Amino acid sequence: MNPIDLPLPPLRRAAVLVLLGALALGGAAGCSTAADSAPRTAQVRESPPTGTPTSASTATDVGWVQLMTPMNQQAVKLLTLAAERAAEPRLRDFAARLRTGQEAELGRLRALSTRMGLPGTDVHAGHDMPGMVTVRDLEAARAAEGPAFDRLVLVQIRDHLRQSAQVSRSEITSGGRADARELAAALVKARETSLAELERLPGAVRALG
């Protein structure tokens, strides 16, 4: 899906375009802090202060790994809530299985980050960008109950799956490392499968429009 076709407000749609364009050019990821919703560019350095990426790594590889890791971490938090609290049993089951898959991806992303010599710090901490489950999103989920909680989860996880797939496609086409491109391809395939299942869940048609 082309990012400009996503049902996002103008600022968040612009952030998608900045993000994907920067990755495709081997640059940085566009994002904003929770306090400032306007997109900005967070520069990714070729040589992180606590380690040096291997010669096969490009800025696209670095930017992708440093973005996908917190995206999965935040999604796991919401999926944990959904597996415990969703009103619809099929959504609870879906969330539990997806959480397991996202946690497995995190293991592979962290191993790749180690091979690349990247620091363990989260360069996107506090940033708000398309597909990222934010602190506010988690607070809203904890405050919601029943069908309202289910609708929130369906929308947030749909956006996470869509946007992380888009970013991973940019890594596939523009990344320099074979192992990073291979992992990105696996992530895209998993997200396509999960999206298809999510859209068939009870209540998905009404929640997702």
mmCIF file of N, CA and C in Angstrom, residues 78-178:
data_model
loop_
_atom_site.group_PDB
_atom_site.id
_atom_site.type_symbol
_atom_site.label_atom_id
_atom_site.label_comp_id
_atom_site.label_asym_id
_atom_site.label_seq_id
_atom_site.Cartn_x
_atom_site.Cartn_y
_atom_site.Cartn_z
ATOM 1 N N LEU A 78 1.104 -3.135 24.279
ATOM 2 C CA LEU A 78 -0.324 -3.074 23.985
ATOM 3 C C LEU A 78 -0.896 -4.474 23.762
ATOM 4 N N LEU A 79 -0.144 -5.323 23.091
ATOM 5 C CA LEU A 79 -0.607 -6.689 22.849
ATOM 6 C C LEU A 79 -0.747 -7.469 24.153
ATOM 7 N N THR A 80 0.102 -7.181 25.124
ATOM 8 C CA THR A 80 -0.014 -7.826 26.430
ATOM 9 C C THR A 80 -1.333 -7.448 27.094
ATOM 10 N N LEU A 81 -1.676 -6.162 27.028
ATOM 11 C CA LEU A 81 -2.971 -5.726 27.559
ATOM 12 C C LEU A 81 -4.121 -6.404 26.827
ATOM 13 N N ALA A 82 -4.017 -6.462 25.494
ATOM 14 C CA ALA A 82 -5.096 -7.032 24.690
ATOM 15 C C ALA A 82 -5.286 -8.513 24.976
ATOM 16 N N ALA A 83 -4.187 -9.232 25.168
ATOM 17 C CA ALA A 83 -4.275 -10.667 25.437
ATOM 18 C C ALA A 83 -4.975 -10.936 26.767
ATOM 19 N N GLU A 84 -4.930 -9.963 27.662
ATOM 20 C CA GLU A 84 -5.536 -10.123 28.988
ATOM 21 C C GLU A 84 -6.940 -9.537 29.078
ATOM 22 N N ARG A 85 -7.205 -8.440 28.321
ATOM 23 C CA ARG A 85 -8.407 -7.658 28.597
ATOM 24 C C ARG A 85 -9.395 -7.525 27.446
ATOM 25 N N ALA A 86 -9.063 -7.967 26.260
ATOM 26 C CA ALA A 86 -9.984 -7.802 25.132
ATOM 27 C C ALA A 86 -11.305 -8.510 25.421
ATOM 28 N N ALA A 87 -12.403 -7.857 25.051
ATOM 29 C CA ALA A 87 -13.721 -8.444 25.270
ATOM 30 C C ALA A 87 -13.979 -9.604 24.317
ATOM 31 N N GLU A 88 -13.438 -9.523 23.113
ATOM 32 C CA GLU A 88 -13.640 -10.552 22.092
ATOM 33 C C GLU A 88 -12.575 -11.648 22.249
ATOM 34 N N PRO A 89 -12.993 -12.902 22.488
ATOM 35 C CA PRO A 89 -12.022 -13.991 22.687
ATOM 36 C C PRO A 89 -11.051 -14.166 21.511
ATOM 37 N N ARG A 90 -11.547 -13.982 20.286
ATOM 38 C CA ARG A 90 -10.652 -14.154 19.139
ATOM 39 C C ARG A 90 -9.597 -13.060 19.090
ATOM 40 N N LEU A 91 -9.919 -11.863 19.564
ATOM 41 C CA LEU A 91 -8.923 -10.795 19.633
ATOM 42 C C LEU A 91 -7.885 -11.106 20.703
ATOM 43 N N ARG A 92 -8.331 -11.656 21.834
ATOM 44 C CA ARG A 92 -7.371 -12.038 22.885
ATOM 45 C C ARG A 92 -6.388 -13.083 22.352
ATOM 46 N N ASP A 93 -6.907 -14.068 21.639
ATOM 47 C CA ASP A 93 -6.041 -15.117 21.086
ATOM 48 C C ASP A 93 -5.082 -14.546 20.049
ATOM 49 N N PHE A 94 -5.598 -13.699 19.166
ATOM 50 C CA PHE A 94 -4.766 -13.070 18.145
ATOM 51 C C PHE A 94 -3.651 -12.247 18.791
ATOM 52 N N ALA A 95 -4.005 -11.461 19.812
ATOM 53 C CA ALA A 95 -3.019 -10.608 20.472
ATOM 54 C C ALA A 95 -1.926 -11.438 21.138
ATOM 55 N N ALA A 96 -2.304 -12.536 21.750
ATOM 56 C CA ALA A 96 -1.309 -13.388 22.415
ATOM 57 C C ALA A 96 -0.338 -13.983 21.405
ATOM 58 N N ARG A 97 -0.872 -14.453 20.276
ATOM 59 C CA ARG A 97 0.003 -15.049 19.252
ATOM 60 C C ARG A 97 0.887 -13.992 18.588
ATOM 61 N N LEU A 98 0.312 -12.815 18.322
ATOM 62 C CA LEU A 98 1.100 -11.752 17.699
ATOM 63 C C LEU A 98 2.189 -11.271 18.656
ATOM 64 N N ARG A 99 1.874 -11.183 19.941
ATOM 65 C CA ARG A 99 2.887 -10.785 20.931
ATOM 66 C C ARG A 99 4.073 -11.754 20.907
ATOM 67 N N THR A 100 3.788 -13.045 20.827
ATOM 68 C CA THR A 100 4.868 -14.030 20.763
ATOM 69 C C THR A 100 5.741 -13.806 19.536
ATOM 70 N N GLY A 101 5.102 -13.531 18.397
ATOM 71 C CA GLY A 101 5.855 -13.283 17.170
ATOM 72 C C GLY A 101 6.688 -12.011 17.246
ATOM 73 N N GLN A 102 6.116 -10.956 17.828
ATOM 74 C CA GLN A 102 6.842 -9.688 17.944
ATOM 75 C C GLN A 102 8.025 -9.813 18.906
ATOM 76 N N GLU A 103 7.862 -10.592 19.963
ATOM 77 C CA GLU A 103 8.958 -10.816 20.897
ATOM 78 C C GLU A 103 10.089 -11.597 20.225
ATOM 79 N N ALA A 104 9.729 -12.562 19.383
ATOM 80 C CA ALA A 104 10.756 -13.313 18.647
ATOM 81 C C ALA A 104 11.500 -12.384 17.690
ATOM 82 N N GLU A 105 10.767 -11.484 17.034
ATOM 83 C CA GLU A 105 11.410 -10.497 16.155
ATOM 84 C C GLU A 105 12.367 -9.604 16.934
ATOM 85 N N LEU A 106 11.956 -9.220 18.138
ATOM 86 C CA LEU A 106 12.824 -8.377 18.965
ATOM 87 C C LEU A 106 14.151 -9.071 19.249
ATOM 88 N N GLY A 107 14.087 -10.371 19.491
ATOM 89 C CA GLY A 107 15.325 -11.110 19.716
ATOM 90 C C GLY A 107 16.246 -11.038 18.511
ATOM 91 N N ARG A 108 15.682 -11.166 17.318
ATOM 92 C CA ARG A 108 16.491 -11.108 16.095
ATOM 93 C C ARG A 108 16.996 -9.689 15.825
ATOM 94 N N LEU A 109 16.157 -8.694 16.108
ATOM 95 C CA LEU A 109 16.574 -7.303 15.922
ATOM 96 C C LEU A 109 17.725 -6.943 16.868
ATOM 97 N N ARG A 110 17.641 -7.384 18.113
ATOM 98 C CA ARG A 110 18.698 -7.081 19.075
ATOM 99 C C ARG A 110 19.999 -7.789 18.706
ATOM 100 N N ALA A 111 19.884 -9.021 18.210
ATOM 101 C CA ALA A 111 21.088 -9.735 17.779
ATOM 102 C C ALA A 111 21.732 -9.022 16.596
ATOM 103 N N LEU A 112 20.911 -8.550 15.664
ATOM 104 C CA LEU A 112 21.422 -7.810 14.516
ATOM 105 C C LEU A 112 22.072 -6.510 14.972
ATOM 106 N N SER A 113 21.438 -5.819 15.909
ATOM 107 C CA SER A 113 22.001 -4.577 16.434
ATOM 108 C C SER A 113 23.372 -4.821 17.057
ATOM 109 N N THR A 114 23.511 -5.928 17.765
ATOM 110 C CA THR A 114 24.802 -6.269 18.371
ATOM 111 C C THR A 114 25.852 -6.525 17.298
ATOM 112 N N ARG A 115 25.481 -7.252 16.261
ATOM 113 C CA ARG A 115 26.440 -7.528 15.174
ATOM 114 C C ARG A 115 26.859 -6.232 14.481
ATOM 115 N N MET A 116 25.960 -5.266 14.430
ATOM 116 C CA MET A 116 26.258 -3.996 13.784
ATOM 117 C C MET A 116 27.047 -3.050 14.685
ATOM 118 N N GLY A 117 27.202 -3.408 15.964
ATOM 119 C CA GLY A 117 27.936 -2.565 16.884
ATOM 120 C C GLY A 117 27.186 -1.333 17.330
ATOM 121 N N LEU A 118 25.856 -1.396 17.328
ATOM 122 C CA LEU A 118 25.052 -0.231 17.704
ATOM 123 C C LEU A 118 24.883 -0.134 19.212
ATOM 124 N N PRO A 119 24.700 1.070 19.735
ATOM 125 C CA PRO A 119 24.463 1.228 21.180
ATOM 126 C C PRO A 119 23.094 0.687 21.552
ATOM 127 N N GLY A 120 22.935 0.359 22.825
ATOM 128 C CA GLY A 120 21.659 -0.195 23.276
ATOM 129 C C GLY A 120 20.627 0.847 23.610
ATOM 130 N N THR A 121 20.948 2.117 23.457
ATOM 131 C CA THR A 121 20.005 3.182 23.793
ATOM 132 C C THR A 121 18.902 3.297 22.742
ATOM 133 N N ASP A 122 17.738 3.772 23.180
ATOM 134 C CA ASP A 122 16.594 3.980 22.286
ATOM 135 C C ASP A 122 16.635 5.416 21.775
ATOM 136 N N VAL A 123 17.046 5.595 20.530
ATOM 137 C CA VAL A 123 17.163 6.950 19.973
ATOM 138 C C VAL A 123 15.806 7.568 19.690
ATOM 139 N N HIS A 124 14.719 6.762 19.754
ATOM 140 C CA HIS A 124 13.378 7.275 19.487
ATOM 141 C C HIS A 124 12.541 7.391 20.759
ATOM 142 N N ALA A 125 13.174 7.312 21.923
ATOM 143 C CA ALA A 125 12.435 7.410 23.184
ATOM 144 C C ALA A 125 11.655 8.718 23.240
ATOM 145 N N GLY A 126 10.352 8.624 23.526
ATOM 146 C CA GLY A 126 9.505 9.806 23.632
ATOM 147 C C GLY A 126 9.007 10.347 22.311
ATOM 148 N N HIS A 127 9.375 9.716 21.197
ATOM 149 C CA HIS A 127 8.949 10.213 19.892
ATOM 150 C C HIS A 127 7.575 9.646 19.516
ATOM 151 N N ASP A 128 6.841 10.431 18.761
ATOM 152 C CA ASP A 128 5.514 10.044 18.290
ATOM 153 C C ASP A 128 5.567 10.003 16.770
ATOM 154 N N MET A 129 5.346 8.828 16.195
ATOM 155 C CA MET A 129 5.415 8.685 14.749
ATOM 156 C C MET A 129 4.393 7.646 14.302
ATOM 157 N N PRO A 130 4.049 7.613 13.035
ATOM 158 C CA PRO A 130 3.076 6.633 12.552
ATOM 159 C C PRO A 130 3.520 5.212 12.875
ATOM 160 N N GLY A 131 2.604 4.428 13.422
ATOM 161 C CA GLY A 131 2.889 3.034 13.717
ATOM 162 C C GLY A 131 3.485 2.787 15.083
ATOM 163 N N MET A 132 3.871 3.839 15.801
ATOM 164 C CA MET A 132 4.443 3.682 17.144
ATOM 165 C C MET A 132 3.334 3.770 18.183
ATOM 166 N N VAL A 133 3.221 2.763 19.043
ATOM 167 C CA VAL A 133 2.287 2.815 20.162
ATOM 168 C C VAL A 133 2.917 3.715 21.223
ATOM 169 N N THR A 134 2.299 4.859 21.481
ATOM 170 C CA THR A 134 2.884 5.847 22.380
ATOM 171 C C THR A 134 2.439 5.621 23.823
ATOM 172 N N VAL A 135 3.051 6.377 24.723
ATOM 173 C CA VAL A 135 2.644 6.338 26.128
ATOM 174 C C VAL A 135 1.177 6.744 26.259
ATOM 175 N N ARG A 136 0.768 7.758 25.494
ATOM 176 C CA ARG A 136 -0.640 8.186 25.540
ATOM 177 C C ARG A 136 -1.567 7.085 25.037
ATOM 178 N N ASP A 137 -1.136 6.358 24.000
ATOM 179 C CA ASP A 137 -1.951 5.250 23.494
ATOM 180 C C ASP A 137 -2.145 4.185 24.577
ATOM 181 N N LEU A 138 -1.077 3.871 25.290
ATOM 182 C CA LEU A 138 -1.168 2.864 26.347
ATOM 183 C C LEU A 138 -2.045 3.341 27.490
ATOM 184 N N GLU A 139 -1.946 4.621 27.825
ATOM 185 C CA GLU A 139 -2.802 5.177 28.878
ATOM 186 C C GLU A 139 -4.271 5.105 28.473
ATOM 187 N N ALA A 140 -4.540 5.416 27.200
ATOM 188 C CA ALA A 140 -5.922 5.349 26.706
ATOM 189 C C ALA A 140 -6.435 3.912 26.738
ATOM 190 N N ALA A 141 -5.575 2.964 26.406
ATOM 191 C CA ALA A 141 -5.974 1.557 26.426
ATOM 192 C C ALA A 141 -6.288 1.101 27.843
ATOM 193 N N ARG A 142 -5.470 1.510 28.795
ATOM 194 C CA ARG A 142 -5.705 1.101 30.183
ATOM 195 C C ARG A 142 -7.008 1.694 30.726
ATOM 196 N N ALA A 143 -7.403 2.846 30.202
ATOM 197 C CA ALA A 143 -8.623 3.504 30.678
ATOM 198 C C ALA A 143 -9.875 2.967 29.988
ATOM 199 N N ALA A 144 -9.713 2.298 28.848
ATOM 200 C CA ALA A 144 -10.861 1.806 28.080
ATOM 201 C C ALA A 144 -11.286 0.418 28.555
ATOM 202 N N GLU A 145 -12.531 0.087 28.268
ATOM 203 C CA GLU A 145 -13.063 -1.214 28.648
ATOM 204 C C GLU A 145 -13.969 -1.751 27.548
ATOM 205 N N GLY A 146 -14.151 -3.060 27.537
ATOM 206 C CA GLY A 146 -15.106 -3.702 26.651
ATOM 207 C C GLY A 146 -14.862 -3.417 25.181
ATOM 208 N N PRO A 147 -15.943 -3.195 24.413
ATOM 209 C CA PRO A 147 -15.815 -2.947 22.976
ATOM 210 C C PRO A 147 -14.951 -1.735 22.649
ATOM 211 N N ALA A 148 -14.971 -0.701 23.501
ATOM 212 C CA ALA A 148 -14.140 0.482 23.250
ATOM 213 C C ALA A 148 -12.661 0.116 23.305
ATOM 214 N N PHE A 149 -12.288 -0.741 24.235
ATOM 215 C CA PHE A 149 -10.898 -1.216 24.322
ATOM 216 C C PHE A 149 -10.546 -2.004 23.069
ATOM 217 N N ASP A 150 -11.432 -2.888 22.650
ATOM 218 C CA ASP A 150 -11.167 -3.704 21.455
ATOM 219 C C ASP A 150 -10.961 -2.827 20.226
ATOM 220 N N ARG A 151 -11.810 -1.804 20.062
ATOM 221 C CA ARG A 151 -11.676 -0.913 18.908
ATOM 222 C C ARG A 151 -10.330 -0.197 18.927
ATOM 223 N N LEU A 152 -9.919 0.274 20.094
ATOM 224 C CA LEU A 152 -8.627 0.962 20.200
ATOM 225 C C LEU A 152 -7.491 0.030 19.807
ATOM 226 N N VAL A 153 -7.531 -1.195 20.299
ATOM 227 C CA VAL A 153 -6.472 -2.166 19.987
ATOM 228 C C VAL A 153 -6.438 -2.469 18.489
ATOM 229 N N LEU A 154 -7.589 -2.688 17.903
ATOM 230 C CA LEU A 154 -7.647 -3.009 16.481
ATOM 231 C C LEU A 154 -7.019 -1.904 15.631
ATOM 232 N N VAL A 155 -7.337 -0.651 15.949
ATOM 233 C CA VAL A 155 -6.800 0.467 15.182
ATOM 234 C C VAL A 155 -5.300 0.614 15.396
ATOM 235 N N GLN A 156 -4.869 0.579 16.647
ATOM 236 C CA GLN A 156 -3.452 0.778 16.942
ATOM 237 C C GLN A 156 -2.579 -0.330 16.360
ATOM 238 N N ILE A 157 -3.010 -1.561 16.495
ATOM 239 C CA ILE A 157 -2.208 -2.675 15.975
ATOM 240 C C ILE A 157 -2.240 -2.697 14.457
ATOM 241 N N ARG A 158 -3.385 -2.351 13.850
ATOM 242 C CA ARG A 158 -3.422 -2.244 12.387
ATOM 243 C C ARG A 158 -2.400 -1.216 11.902
ATOM 244 N N ASP A 159 -2.363 -0.043 12.539
ATOM 245 C CA ASP A 159 -1.421 1.000 12.135
ATOM 246 C C ASP A 159 0.025 0.543 12.341
ATOM 247 N N HIS A 160 0.282 -0.125 13.466
ATOM 248 C CA HIS A 160 1.632 -0.628 13.727
ATOM 249 C C HIS A 160 2.072 -1.613 12.644
ATOM 250 N N LEU A 161 1.203 -2.546 12.310
ATOM 251 C CA LEU A 161 1.552 -3.551 11.302
ATOM 252 C C LEU A 161 1.776 -2.908 9.935
ATOM 253 N N ARG A 162 0.905 -1.996 9.550
ATOM 254 C CA ARG A 162 1.032 -1.342 8.246
ATOM 255 C C ARG A 162 2.327 -0.532 8.139
ATOM 256 N N GLN A 163 2.577 0.316 9.137
ATOM 257 C CA GLN A 163 3.715 1.223 9.042
ATOM 258 C C GLN A 163 5.047 0.496 9.175
ATOM 259 N N SER A 164 5.111 -0.482 10.068
ATOM 260 C CA SER A 164 6.367 -1.219 10.200
ATOM 261 C C SER A 164 6.645 -2.049 8.948
ATOM 262 N N ALA A 165 5.605 -2.494 8.266
ATOM 263 C CA ALA A 165 5.801 -3.189 6.992
ATOM 264 C C ALA A 165 6.344 -2.229 5.935
ATOM 265 N N GLN A 166 5.801 -0.998 5.892
ATOM 266 C CA GLN A 166 6.283 -0.015 4.919
ATOM 267 C C GLN A 166 7.758 0.300 5.143
ATOM 268 N N VAL A 167 8.136 0.540 6.397
ATOM 269 C CA VAL A 167 9.532 0.852 6.699
ATOM 270 C C VAL A 167 10.428 -0.331 6.346
ATOM 271 N N SER A 168 9.960 -1.536 6.614
ATOM 272 C CA SER A 168 10.756 -2.721 6.314
ATOM 273 C C SER A 168 10.919 -2.920 4.809
ATOM 274 N N ARG A 169 9.907 -2.539 4.034
ATOM 275 C CA ARG A 169 10.059 -2.626 2.574
ATOM 276 C C ARG A 169 11.157 -1.676 2.079
ATOM 277 N N SER A 170 11.289 -0.511 2.726
ATOM 278 C CA SER A 170 12.359 0.406 2.357
ATOM 279 C C SER A 170 13.720 -0.196 2.668
ATOM 280 N N GLU A 171 13.817 -0.931 3.784
ATOM 281 C CA GLU A 171 15.074 -1.609 4.111
ATOM 282 C C GLU A 171 15.396 -2.681 3.070
ATOM 283 N N ILE A 172 14.379 -3.406 2.621
ATOM 284 C CA ILE A 172 14.597 -4.459 1.625
ATOM 285 C C ILE A 172 15.184 -3.880 0.345
ATOM 286 N N THR A 173 14.651 -2.737 -0.086
ATOM 287 C CA THR A 173 15.091 -2.159 -1.363
ATOM 288 C C THR A 173 16.347 -1.309 -1.240
ATOM 289 N N SER A 174 16.606 -0.728 -0.058
ATOM 290 C CA SER A 174 17.700 0.239 0.049
ATOM 291 C C SER A 174 18.766 -0.119 1.075
ATOM 292 N N GLY A 175 18.548 -1.161 1.864
ATOM 293 C CA GLY A 175 19.522 -1.527 2.884
ATOM 294 C C GLY A 175 20.788 -2.111 2.286
ATOM 295 N N GLY A 176 21.875 -2.060 3.059
ATOM 296 C CA GLY A 176 23.159 -2.557 2.584
ATOM 297 C C GLY A 176 23.523 -3.932 3.089
ATOM 298 N N ARG A 177 22.959 -4.346 4.225
ATOM 299 C CA ARG A 177 23.306 -5.625 4.839
ATOM 300 C C ARG A 177 22.350 -6.714 4.389
ATOM 301 N N ALA A 178 22.895 -7.850 4.000
ATOM 302 C CA ALA A 178 22.058 -8.969 3.569
ATOM 303 C C ALA A 178 21.238 -9.507 4.728
#
